[in-house]
Short mmCIF file of C-alpha atoms in Angstrom, two decimals:
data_model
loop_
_atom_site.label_atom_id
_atom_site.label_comp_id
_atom_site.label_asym_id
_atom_site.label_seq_id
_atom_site.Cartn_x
_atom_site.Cartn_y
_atom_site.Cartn_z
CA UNK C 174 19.32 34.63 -13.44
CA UNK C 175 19.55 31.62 -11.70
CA UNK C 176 20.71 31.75 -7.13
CA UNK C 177 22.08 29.33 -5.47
CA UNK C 178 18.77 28.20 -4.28
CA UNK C 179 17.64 27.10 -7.37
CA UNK C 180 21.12 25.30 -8.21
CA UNK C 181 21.06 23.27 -4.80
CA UNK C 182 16.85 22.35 -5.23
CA UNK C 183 17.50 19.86 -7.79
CA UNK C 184 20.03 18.02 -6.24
CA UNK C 185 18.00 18.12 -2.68
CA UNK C 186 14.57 16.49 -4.22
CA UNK C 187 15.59 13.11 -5.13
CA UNK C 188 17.69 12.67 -2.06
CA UNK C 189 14.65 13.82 -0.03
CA UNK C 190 12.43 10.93 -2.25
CA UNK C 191 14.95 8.70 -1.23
CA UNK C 192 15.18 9.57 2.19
CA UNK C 193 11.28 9.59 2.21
CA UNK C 194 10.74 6.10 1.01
CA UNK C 195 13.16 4.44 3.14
CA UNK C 196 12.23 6.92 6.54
CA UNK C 197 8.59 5.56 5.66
CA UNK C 198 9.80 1.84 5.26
CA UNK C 199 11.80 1.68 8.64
CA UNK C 200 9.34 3.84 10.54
CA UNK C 201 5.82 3.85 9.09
CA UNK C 202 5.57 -0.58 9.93
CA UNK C 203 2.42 -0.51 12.32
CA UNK C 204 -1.34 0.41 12.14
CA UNK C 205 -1.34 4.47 12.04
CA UNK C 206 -3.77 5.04 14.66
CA UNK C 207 -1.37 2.98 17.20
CA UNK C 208 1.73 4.90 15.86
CA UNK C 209 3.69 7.59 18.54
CA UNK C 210 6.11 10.07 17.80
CA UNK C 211 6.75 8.28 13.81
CA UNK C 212 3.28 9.45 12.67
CA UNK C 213 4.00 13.31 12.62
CA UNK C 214 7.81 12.84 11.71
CA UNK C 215 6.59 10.81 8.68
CA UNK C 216 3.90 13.50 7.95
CA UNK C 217 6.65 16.38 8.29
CA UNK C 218 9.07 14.37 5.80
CA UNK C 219 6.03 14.65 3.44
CA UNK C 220 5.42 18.43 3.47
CA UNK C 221 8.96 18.85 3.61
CA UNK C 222 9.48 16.65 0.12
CA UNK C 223 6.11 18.52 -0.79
CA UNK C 224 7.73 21.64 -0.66
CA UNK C 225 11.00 20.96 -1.90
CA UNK C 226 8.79 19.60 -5.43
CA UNK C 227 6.88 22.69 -5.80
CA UNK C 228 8.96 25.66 -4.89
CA UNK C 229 9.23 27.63 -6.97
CA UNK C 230 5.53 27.63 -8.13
CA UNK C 231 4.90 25.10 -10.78
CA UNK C 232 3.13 26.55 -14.31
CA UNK C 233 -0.68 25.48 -12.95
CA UNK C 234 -1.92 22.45 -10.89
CA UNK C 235 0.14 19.82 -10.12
CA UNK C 236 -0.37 16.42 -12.08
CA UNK C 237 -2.95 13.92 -9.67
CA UNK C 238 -3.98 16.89 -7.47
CA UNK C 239 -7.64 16.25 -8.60
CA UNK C 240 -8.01 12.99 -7.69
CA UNK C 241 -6.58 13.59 -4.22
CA UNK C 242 -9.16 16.17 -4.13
CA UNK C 243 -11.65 13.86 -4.55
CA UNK C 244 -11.01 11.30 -2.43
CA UNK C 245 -10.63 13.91 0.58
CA UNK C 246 -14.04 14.97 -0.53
CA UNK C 247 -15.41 11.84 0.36
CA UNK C 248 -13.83 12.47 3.89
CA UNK C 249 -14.90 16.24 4.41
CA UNK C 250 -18.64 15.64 3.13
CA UNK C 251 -19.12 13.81 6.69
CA UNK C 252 -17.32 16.57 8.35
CA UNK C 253 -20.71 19.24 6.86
CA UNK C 254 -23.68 19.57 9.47
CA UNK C 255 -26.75 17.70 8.09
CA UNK C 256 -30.26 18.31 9.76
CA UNK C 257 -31.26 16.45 12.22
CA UNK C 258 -33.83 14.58 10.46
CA UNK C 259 -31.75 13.09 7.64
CA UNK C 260 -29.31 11.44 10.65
CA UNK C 261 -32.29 9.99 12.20
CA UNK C 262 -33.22 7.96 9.75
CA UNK C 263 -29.71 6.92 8.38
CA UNK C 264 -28.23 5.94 12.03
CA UNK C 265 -29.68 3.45 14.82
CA UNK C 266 -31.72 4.91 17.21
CA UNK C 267 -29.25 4.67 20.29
CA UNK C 268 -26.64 7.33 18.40
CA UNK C 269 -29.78 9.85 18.45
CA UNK C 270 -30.60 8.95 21.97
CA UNK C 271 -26.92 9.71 22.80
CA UNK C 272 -26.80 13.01 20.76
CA UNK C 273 -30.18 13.67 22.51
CA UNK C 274 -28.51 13.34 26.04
CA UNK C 275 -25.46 15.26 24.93
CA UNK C 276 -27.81 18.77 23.84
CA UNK C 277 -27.42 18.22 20.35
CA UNK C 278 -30.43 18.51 18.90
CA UNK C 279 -29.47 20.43 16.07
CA UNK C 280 -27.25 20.15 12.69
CA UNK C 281 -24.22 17.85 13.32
CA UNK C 282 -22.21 16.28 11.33
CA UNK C 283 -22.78 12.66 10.20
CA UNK C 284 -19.65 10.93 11.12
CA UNK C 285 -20.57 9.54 14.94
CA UNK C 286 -16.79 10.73 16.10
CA UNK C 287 -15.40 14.28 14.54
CA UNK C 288 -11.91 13.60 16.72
CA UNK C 289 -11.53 10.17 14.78
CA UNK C 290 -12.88 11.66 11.40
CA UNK C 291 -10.30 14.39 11.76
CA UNK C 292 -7.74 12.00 12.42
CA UNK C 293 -8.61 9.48 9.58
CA UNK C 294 -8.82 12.94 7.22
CA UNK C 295 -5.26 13.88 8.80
CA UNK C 296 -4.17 9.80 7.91
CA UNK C 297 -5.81 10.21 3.93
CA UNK C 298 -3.96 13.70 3.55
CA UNK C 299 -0.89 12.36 3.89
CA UNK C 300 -1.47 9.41 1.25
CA UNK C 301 -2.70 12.00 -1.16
CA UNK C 302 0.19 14.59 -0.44
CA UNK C 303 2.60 10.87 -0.72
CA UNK C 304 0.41 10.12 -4.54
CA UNK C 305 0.96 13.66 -5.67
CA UNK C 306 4.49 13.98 -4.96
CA UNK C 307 5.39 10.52 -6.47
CA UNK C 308 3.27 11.46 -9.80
CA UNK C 309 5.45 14.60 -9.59
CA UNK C 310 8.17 12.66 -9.55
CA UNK C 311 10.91 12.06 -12.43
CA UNK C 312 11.50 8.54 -13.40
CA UNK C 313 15.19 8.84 -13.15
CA UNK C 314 14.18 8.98 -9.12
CA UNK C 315 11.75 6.44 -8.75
CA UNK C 316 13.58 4.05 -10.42
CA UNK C 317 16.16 4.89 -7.58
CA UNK C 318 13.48 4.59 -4.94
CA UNK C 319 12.66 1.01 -6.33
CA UNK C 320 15.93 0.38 -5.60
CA UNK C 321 15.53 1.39 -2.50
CA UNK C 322 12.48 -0.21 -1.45
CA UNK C 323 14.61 -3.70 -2.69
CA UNK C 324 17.32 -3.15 -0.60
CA UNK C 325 15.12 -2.17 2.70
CA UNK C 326 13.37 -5.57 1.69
CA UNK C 327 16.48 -7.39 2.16
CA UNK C 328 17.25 -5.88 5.56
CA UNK C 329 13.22 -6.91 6.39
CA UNK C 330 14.25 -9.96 5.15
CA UNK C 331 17.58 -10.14 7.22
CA UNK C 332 15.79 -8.87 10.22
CA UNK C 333 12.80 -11.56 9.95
CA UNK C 334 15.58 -14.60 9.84
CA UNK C 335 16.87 -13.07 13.21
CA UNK C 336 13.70 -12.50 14.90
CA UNK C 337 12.64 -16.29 13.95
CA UNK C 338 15.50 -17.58 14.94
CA UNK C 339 16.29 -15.87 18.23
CA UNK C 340 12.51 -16.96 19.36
CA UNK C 341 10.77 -13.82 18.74
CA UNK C 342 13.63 -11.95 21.91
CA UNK C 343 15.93 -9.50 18.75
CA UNK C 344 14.57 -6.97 17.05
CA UNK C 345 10.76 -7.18 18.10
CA UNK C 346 10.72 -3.27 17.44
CA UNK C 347 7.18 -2.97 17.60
CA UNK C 348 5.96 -5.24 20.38
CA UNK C 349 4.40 -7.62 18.04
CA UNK C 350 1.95 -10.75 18.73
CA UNK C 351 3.65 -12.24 14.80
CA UNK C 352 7.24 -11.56 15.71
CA UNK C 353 7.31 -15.15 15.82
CA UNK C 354 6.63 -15.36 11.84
CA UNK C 355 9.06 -12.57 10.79
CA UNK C 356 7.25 -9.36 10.55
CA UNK C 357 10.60 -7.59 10.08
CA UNK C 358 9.82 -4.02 10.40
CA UNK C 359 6.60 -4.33 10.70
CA UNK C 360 4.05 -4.93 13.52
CA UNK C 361 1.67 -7.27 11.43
CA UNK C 362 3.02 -10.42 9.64
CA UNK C 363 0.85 -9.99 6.50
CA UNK C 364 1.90 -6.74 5.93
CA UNK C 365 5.73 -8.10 5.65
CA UNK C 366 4.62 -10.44 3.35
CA UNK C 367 3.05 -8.38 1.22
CA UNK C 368 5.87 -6.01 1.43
CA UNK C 369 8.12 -8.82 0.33
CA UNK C 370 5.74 -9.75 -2.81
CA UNK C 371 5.82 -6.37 -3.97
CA UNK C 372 10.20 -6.22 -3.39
CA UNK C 373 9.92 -9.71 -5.64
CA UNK C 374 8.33 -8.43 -8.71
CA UNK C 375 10.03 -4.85 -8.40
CA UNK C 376 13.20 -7.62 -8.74
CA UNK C 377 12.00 -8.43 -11.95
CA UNK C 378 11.41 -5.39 -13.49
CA UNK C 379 15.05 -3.94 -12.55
CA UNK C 380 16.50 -6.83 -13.88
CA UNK C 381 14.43 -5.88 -17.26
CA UNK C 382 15.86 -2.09 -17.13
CA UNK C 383 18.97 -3.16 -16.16
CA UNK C 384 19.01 -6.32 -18.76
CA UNK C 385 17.84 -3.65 -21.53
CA UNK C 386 20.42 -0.94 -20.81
CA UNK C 387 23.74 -3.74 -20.81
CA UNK C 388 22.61 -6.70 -22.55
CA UNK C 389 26.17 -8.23 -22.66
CA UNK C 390 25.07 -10.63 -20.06
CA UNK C 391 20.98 -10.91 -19.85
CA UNK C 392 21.62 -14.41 -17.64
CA UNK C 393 23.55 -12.93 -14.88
CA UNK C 394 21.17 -10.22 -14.44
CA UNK C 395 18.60 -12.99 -14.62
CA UNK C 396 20.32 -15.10 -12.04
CA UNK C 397 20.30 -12.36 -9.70
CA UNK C 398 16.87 -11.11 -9.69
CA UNK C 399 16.01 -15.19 -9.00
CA UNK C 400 18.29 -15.37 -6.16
CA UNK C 401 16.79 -12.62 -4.79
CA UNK C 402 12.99 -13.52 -5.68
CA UNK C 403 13.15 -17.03 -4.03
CA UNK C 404 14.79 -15.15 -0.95
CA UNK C 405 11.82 -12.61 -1.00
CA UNK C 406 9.08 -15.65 -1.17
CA UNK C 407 11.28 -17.85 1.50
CA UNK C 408 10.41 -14.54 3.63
CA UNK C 409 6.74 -14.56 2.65
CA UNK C 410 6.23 -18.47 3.43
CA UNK C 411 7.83 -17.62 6.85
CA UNK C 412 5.70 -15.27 7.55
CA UNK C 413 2.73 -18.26 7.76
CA UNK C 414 0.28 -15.02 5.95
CA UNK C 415 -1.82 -17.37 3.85
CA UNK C 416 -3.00 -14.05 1.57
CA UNK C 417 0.68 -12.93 1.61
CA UNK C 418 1.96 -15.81 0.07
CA UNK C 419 -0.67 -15.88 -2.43
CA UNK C 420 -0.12 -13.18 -3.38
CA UNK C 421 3.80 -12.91 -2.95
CA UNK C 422 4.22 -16.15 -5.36
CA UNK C 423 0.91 -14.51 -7.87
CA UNK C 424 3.09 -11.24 -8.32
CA UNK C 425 6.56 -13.33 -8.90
CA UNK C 426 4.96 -15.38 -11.72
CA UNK C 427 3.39 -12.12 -13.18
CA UNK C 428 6.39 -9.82 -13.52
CA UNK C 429 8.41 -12.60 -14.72
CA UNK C 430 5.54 -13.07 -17.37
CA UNK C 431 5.19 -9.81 -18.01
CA UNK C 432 9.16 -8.10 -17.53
CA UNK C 433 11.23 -11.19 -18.54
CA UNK C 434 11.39 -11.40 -22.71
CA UNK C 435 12.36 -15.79 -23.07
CA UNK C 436 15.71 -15.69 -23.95
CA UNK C 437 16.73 -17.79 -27.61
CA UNK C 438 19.88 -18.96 -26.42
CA UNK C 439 20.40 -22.76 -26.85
CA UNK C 440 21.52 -24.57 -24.07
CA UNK C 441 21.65 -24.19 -19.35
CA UNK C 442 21.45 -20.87 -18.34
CA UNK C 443 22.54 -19.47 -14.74
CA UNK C 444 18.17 -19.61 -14.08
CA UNK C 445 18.36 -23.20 -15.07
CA UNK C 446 20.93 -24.27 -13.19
CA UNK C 447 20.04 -22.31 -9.89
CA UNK C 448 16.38 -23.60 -10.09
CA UNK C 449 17.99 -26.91 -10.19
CA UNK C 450 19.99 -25.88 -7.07
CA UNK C 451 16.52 -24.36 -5.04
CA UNK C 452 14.11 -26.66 -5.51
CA UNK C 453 15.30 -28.90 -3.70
CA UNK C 454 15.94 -26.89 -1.06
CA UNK C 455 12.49 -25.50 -1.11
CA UNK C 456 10.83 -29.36 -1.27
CA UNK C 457 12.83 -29.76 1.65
CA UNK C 458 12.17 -26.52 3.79
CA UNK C 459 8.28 -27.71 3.01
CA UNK C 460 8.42 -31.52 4.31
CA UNK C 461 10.70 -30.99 7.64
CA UNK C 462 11.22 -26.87 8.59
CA UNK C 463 8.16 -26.69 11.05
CA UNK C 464 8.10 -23.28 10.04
CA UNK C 465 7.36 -23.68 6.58
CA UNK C 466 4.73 -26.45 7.58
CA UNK C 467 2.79 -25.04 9.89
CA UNK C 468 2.44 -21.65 6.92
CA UNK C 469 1.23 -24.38 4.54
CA UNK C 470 -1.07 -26.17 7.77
CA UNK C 471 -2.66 -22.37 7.78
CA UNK C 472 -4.33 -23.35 4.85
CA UNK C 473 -6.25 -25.69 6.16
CA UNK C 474 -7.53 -23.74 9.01
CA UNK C 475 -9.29 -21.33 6.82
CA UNK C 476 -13.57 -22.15 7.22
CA UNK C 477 -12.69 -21.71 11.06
CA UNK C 478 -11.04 -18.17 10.75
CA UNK C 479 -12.08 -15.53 13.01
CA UNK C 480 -12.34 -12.90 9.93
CA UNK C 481 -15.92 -15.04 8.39
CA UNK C 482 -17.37 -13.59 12.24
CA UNK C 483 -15.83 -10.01 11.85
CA UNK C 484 -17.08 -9.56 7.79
CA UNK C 485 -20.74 -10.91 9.31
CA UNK C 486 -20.80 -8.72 12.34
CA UNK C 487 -19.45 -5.17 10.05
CA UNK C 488 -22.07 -6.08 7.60
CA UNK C 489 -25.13 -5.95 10.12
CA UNK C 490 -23.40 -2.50 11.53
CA UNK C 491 -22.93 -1.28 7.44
CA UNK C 492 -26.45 -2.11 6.66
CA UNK C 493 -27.64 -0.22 10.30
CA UNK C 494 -25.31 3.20 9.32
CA UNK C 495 -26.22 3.03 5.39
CA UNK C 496 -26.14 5.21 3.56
CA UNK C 497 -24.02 7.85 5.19
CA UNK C 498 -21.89 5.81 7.04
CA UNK C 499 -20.76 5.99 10.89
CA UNK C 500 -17.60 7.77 10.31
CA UNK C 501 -14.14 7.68 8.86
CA UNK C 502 -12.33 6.18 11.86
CA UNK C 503 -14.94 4.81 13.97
CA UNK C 504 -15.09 0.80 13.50
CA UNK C 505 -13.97 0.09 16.77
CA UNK C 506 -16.65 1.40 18.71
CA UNK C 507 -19.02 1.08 16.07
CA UNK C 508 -18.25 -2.54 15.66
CA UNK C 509 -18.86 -2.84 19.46
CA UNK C 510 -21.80 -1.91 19.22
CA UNK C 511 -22.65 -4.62 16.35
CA UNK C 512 -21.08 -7.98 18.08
CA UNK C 513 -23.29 -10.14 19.91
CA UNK C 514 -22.74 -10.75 23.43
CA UNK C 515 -21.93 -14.01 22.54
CA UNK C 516 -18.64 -13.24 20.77
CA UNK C 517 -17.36 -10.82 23.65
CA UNK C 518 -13.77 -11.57 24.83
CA UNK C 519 -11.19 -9.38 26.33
CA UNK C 520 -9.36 -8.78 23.22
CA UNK C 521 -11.27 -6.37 20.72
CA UNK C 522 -11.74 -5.99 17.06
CA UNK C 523 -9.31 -3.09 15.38
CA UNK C 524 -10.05 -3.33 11.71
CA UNK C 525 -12.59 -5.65 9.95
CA UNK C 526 -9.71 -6.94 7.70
CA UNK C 527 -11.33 -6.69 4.51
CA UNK C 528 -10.67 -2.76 4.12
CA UNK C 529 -14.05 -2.44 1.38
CA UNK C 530 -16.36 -3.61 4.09
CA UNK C 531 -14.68 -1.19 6.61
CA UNK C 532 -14.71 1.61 4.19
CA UNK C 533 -18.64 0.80 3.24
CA UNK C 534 -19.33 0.92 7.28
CA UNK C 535 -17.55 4.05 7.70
CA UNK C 536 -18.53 5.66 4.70
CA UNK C 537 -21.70 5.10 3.63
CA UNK C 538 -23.08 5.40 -0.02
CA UNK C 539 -20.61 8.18 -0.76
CA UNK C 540 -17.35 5.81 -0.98
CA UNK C 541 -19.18 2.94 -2.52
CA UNK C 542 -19.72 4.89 -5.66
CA UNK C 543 -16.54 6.92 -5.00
CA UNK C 544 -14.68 3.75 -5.05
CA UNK C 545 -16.97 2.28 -8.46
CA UNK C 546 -15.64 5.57 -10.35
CA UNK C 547 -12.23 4.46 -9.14
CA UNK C 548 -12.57 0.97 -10.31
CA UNK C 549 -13.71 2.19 -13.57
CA UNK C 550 -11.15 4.97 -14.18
CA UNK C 551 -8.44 2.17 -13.45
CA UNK C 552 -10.11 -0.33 -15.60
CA UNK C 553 -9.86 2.36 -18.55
CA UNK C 554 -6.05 3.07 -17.63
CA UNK C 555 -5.36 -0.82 -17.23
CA UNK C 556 -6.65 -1.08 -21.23
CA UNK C 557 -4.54 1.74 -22.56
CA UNK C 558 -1.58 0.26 -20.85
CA UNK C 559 -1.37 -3.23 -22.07
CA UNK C 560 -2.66 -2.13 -25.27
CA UNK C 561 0.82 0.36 -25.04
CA UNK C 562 4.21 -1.48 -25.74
CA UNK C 563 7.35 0.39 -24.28
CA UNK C 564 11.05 -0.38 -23.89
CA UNK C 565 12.18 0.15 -21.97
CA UNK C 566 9.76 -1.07 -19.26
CA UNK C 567 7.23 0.79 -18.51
CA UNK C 568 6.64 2.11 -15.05
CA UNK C 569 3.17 2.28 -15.51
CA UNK C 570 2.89 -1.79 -16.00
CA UNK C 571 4.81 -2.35 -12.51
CA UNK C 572 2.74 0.40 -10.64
CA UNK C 573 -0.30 -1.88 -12.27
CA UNK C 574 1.03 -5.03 -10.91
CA UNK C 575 1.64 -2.89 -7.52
CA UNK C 576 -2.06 -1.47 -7.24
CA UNK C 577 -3.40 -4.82 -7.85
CA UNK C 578 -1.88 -6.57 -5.43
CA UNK C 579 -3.03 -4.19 -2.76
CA UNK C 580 -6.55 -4.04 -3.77
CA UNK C 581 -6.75 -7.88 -3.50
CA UNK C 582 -4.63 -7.76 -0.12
CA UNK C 583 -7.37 -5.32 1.00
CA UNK C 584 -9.98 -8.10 0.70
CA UNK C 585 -8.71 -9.81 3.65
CA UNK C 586 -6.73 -6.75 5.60
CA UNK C 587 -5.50 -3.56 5.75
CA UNK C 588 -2.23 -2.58 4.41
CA UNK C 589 -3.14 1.08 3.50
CA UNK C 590 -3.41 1.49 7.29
CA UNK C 591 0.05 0.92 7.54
CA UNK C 592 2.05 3.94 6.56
CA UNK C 593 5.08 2.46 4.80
CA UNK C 594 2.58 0.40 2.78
CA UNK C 595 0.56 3.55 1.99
CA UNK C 596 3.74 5.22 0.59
CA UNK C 597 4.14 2.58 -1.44
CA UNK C 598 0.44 1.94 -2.26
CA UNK C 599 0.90 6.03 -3.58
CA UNK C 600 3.73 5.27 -5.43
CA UNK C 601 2.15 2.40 -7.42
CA UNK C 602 -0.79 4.25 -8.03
CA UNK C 603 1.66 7.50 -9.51
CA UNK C 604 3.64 4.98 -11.33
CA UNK C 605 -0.11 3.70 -12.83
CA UNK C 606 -1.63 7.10 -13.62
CA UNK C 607 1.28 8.84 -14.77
CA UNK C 608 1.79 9.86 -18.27
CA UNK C 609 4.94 9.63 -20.65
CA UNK C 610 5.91 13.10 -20.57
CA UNK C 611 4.87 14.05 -16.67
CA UNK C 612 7.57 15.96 -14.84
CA UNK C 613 11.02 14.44 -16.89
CA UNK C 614 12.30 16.98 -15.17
CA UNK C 615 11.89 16.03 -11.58
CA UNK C 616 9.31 18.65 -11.12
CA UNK C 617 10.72 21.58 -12.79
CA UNK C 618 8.13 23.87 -14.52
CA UNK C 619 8.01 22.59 -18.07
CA UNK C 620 8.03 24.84 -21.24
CA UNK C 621 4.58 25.45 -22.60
CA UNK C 622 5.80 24.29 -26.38
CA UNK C 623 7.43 20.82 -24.95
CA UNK C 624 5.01 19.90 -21.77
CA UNK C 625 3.07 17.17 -23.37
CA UNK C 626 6.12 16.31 -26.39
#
């Protein structure tokens, strides 16, 4: 016997994953320890989606609960009093000195900062709770929260043109030094232009599903998802992120590659004819739009960049708090304590903007082999899925092309800091790990003879 509970729960869940995704898009665009009131709202959404997934009780754990279990683990194992000894000879001498002066002489925890380890756990708890609920997820609804994440791209992207071209004095919603370059909604440039990357392969693999389902006219389709692709990397380039655009134009070639079947018609398609239209255009945006020249003049600039000093400086602190790490969420003092009097200015150093040498700092020994497992579970997954050939396309190839991308953005920043990247970050690693037959059902307790059919 069936309430009305249960009759309204399935038509609340995917318009609370929709809501989700795009609350975390328009709200979740700057660095989560500078965040206000967003952070919590963001964090309630995610409980509240949580619940709506799993109530009533599912029949046993939850698909991807164990790895978010283990990655908290990494967190909480610097959160467990060690002796005294042991953090002697793992942490410079002026910590003990300070925990000396402070009475505490006895078992502590490792991490140099518990308020900023709590925090950081509070941060990683909502990217697992994000991961689990997206594995949870039917496909039916993340397809619609692709579209989604396209269409909040386009506002970005309608929002960046504005903020360029009213001088940086609309829409700066976050305060931001890069309003200049387009951020859109988000506080950091490169984190837009990722964002934009990611919204110009998802392009590509819509126009696959959507090319597979009605195949009366492939070209149109085509000549859609192109339109909107050389918007997306117009965005990127305006952005002046030298990694973004990298990696913006890497991911375009790669889901075209790898979503776009060539086509045995004879003769000009619409792509044809509107690349004959754009280029053009874009030859011209590159020789006389200063904006577009002084992106491609970044280039140039990159031996002097400021980010060779940070990676030296957080390697001499990494190597001084090996191997248990100063703490999840403490770079910024700890960092201070590294840089050389020499470098000292009045601005200060947030992140180290490679997010592995960060991590290493802060973590110790624990995440560097935490993070090796990863690499080699996703390795093993990467193999079974290319070996795997579905039609329609598979989810698990885009969420591939998603994780990638951010892991190689991580060399040189920190997106996962950003909440709205993190959701999506969680999503591309659910769309990677999930299974065939996980939750067709949108999360509805499956029947023990048909749960793996």
């Amino acid at each position: 016997m069936t309430g009305p509970s249960n009759k309204i729960r399935p038509i609340l869940r995917p318009i609370a994953m929709l809501a989700l995704v795009v609350c975390f898009l328009l709200l979740g665009g700057k660095d989560a320890q500078f965040l206000g009131w967003q952070l919590p709202l963001l964090q309630l959404m995610a409980a509240t989606a949580f619940g709506l997934i799993f109530l009533p009780p599912r029949y046993g754990a939850p698909a991807g609960i164990g790895g978010a279990l283990a990655a908290l683990g990494l967190i909480v194992l610097q959160l467990v009093p060690l002796p005294p000894g042991l953090l002697t000879q793992s942490q410079p001498p002026l910590i003990g000195e300070i925990r000396a002066y402070a009475g505490h002489n006895g078992w502590v925890a490792s991490t140099t900062d518990l308020y900023a380890t709590f925090g950081f756990l509070a941060f990683a708890l909502l990217g697992a709770t994000l991961y689990v609920i997206f594995r949870n997820t039917g496909r039916t609804v993340i397809i619609h929260c692709l579209h989604a994440t396209v269409i909040v791209a386009l506002a970005s992207l309608t929002v960046a043109a504005i903020q360029i071209s009213s001088s940086g004095s609309t829409f700066d919603f976050w305060n931001s030094p890069h309003v200049l370059n387009g951020p859109g909604f988000f506080a950091n440039r490169n984190h837009q232009a990722l964002f934009l990357g990611l919204a110009s392969a998802t392009v590509w693999w819509l126009a696959r599903l959507r090319g597979g389902r009605s195949s009366r006219n492939p070209d149109k389709t085509r000549g859609i998802a192109l339109f909107c692709s050389l918007a997306f990397l117009l965005g990127a380039v305006g952005t002046a992120s030298r990694a973004g655009i990298v990696l913006a134009v890497g991911s375009t070639i790669l889901a075209i590659a790898l979503f776009q079947r060539p086509s045995r018609r004879i003769g000009i398609t619409p792509i044809s004819i509107a690349a004959v239209i754009f280029a053009p255009g874009l030859a011209a945006l590159a020789i006389f739009n200063d904006t577009v020249a002084g992106a491609l003049s970044r280039f140039k600039a990159i031996d002097v960049d400021a980010r060779w000093q940070l990676w030296a400086n957080s390697w001499v602190a990494a190597k001084e708090f090996f191997p248990l790490g100063s703490g999840y969420g403490t770079f910024i003092p700890v960092y201070a304590m590294a840089e050389p009097i020499d470098q000292l200015t009045p601005a200060y150093a947030n992140h180290a903007h490679n997010e592995y040498l960060e991590l290493c700092l802060e973590g110790g020994l624990p995440f560097v082999i935490g993070f090796v497992l990863f690499l080699a579970v996703f390795a093993k997954r990467l193999t079974a899925i290319f070996r795997r050939q579905d039609s329609p396309p598979s989810l698990a190839l885009l969420g591939t092309l998603w994780t990638i991308a951010f892991l190689l953005h991580s060399l040189v920043d920190y997106p996962v800091r950003t909440p709205s990247l993190l959701a999506l970050f969680a999503m591309g690693l659910a769309m990677t790990f999930a299974e065939r037959g996980e939750q067709a059902a949108h999360g509805s307790p499956p029947h023990p003879r048909t749960e793996n059919r």
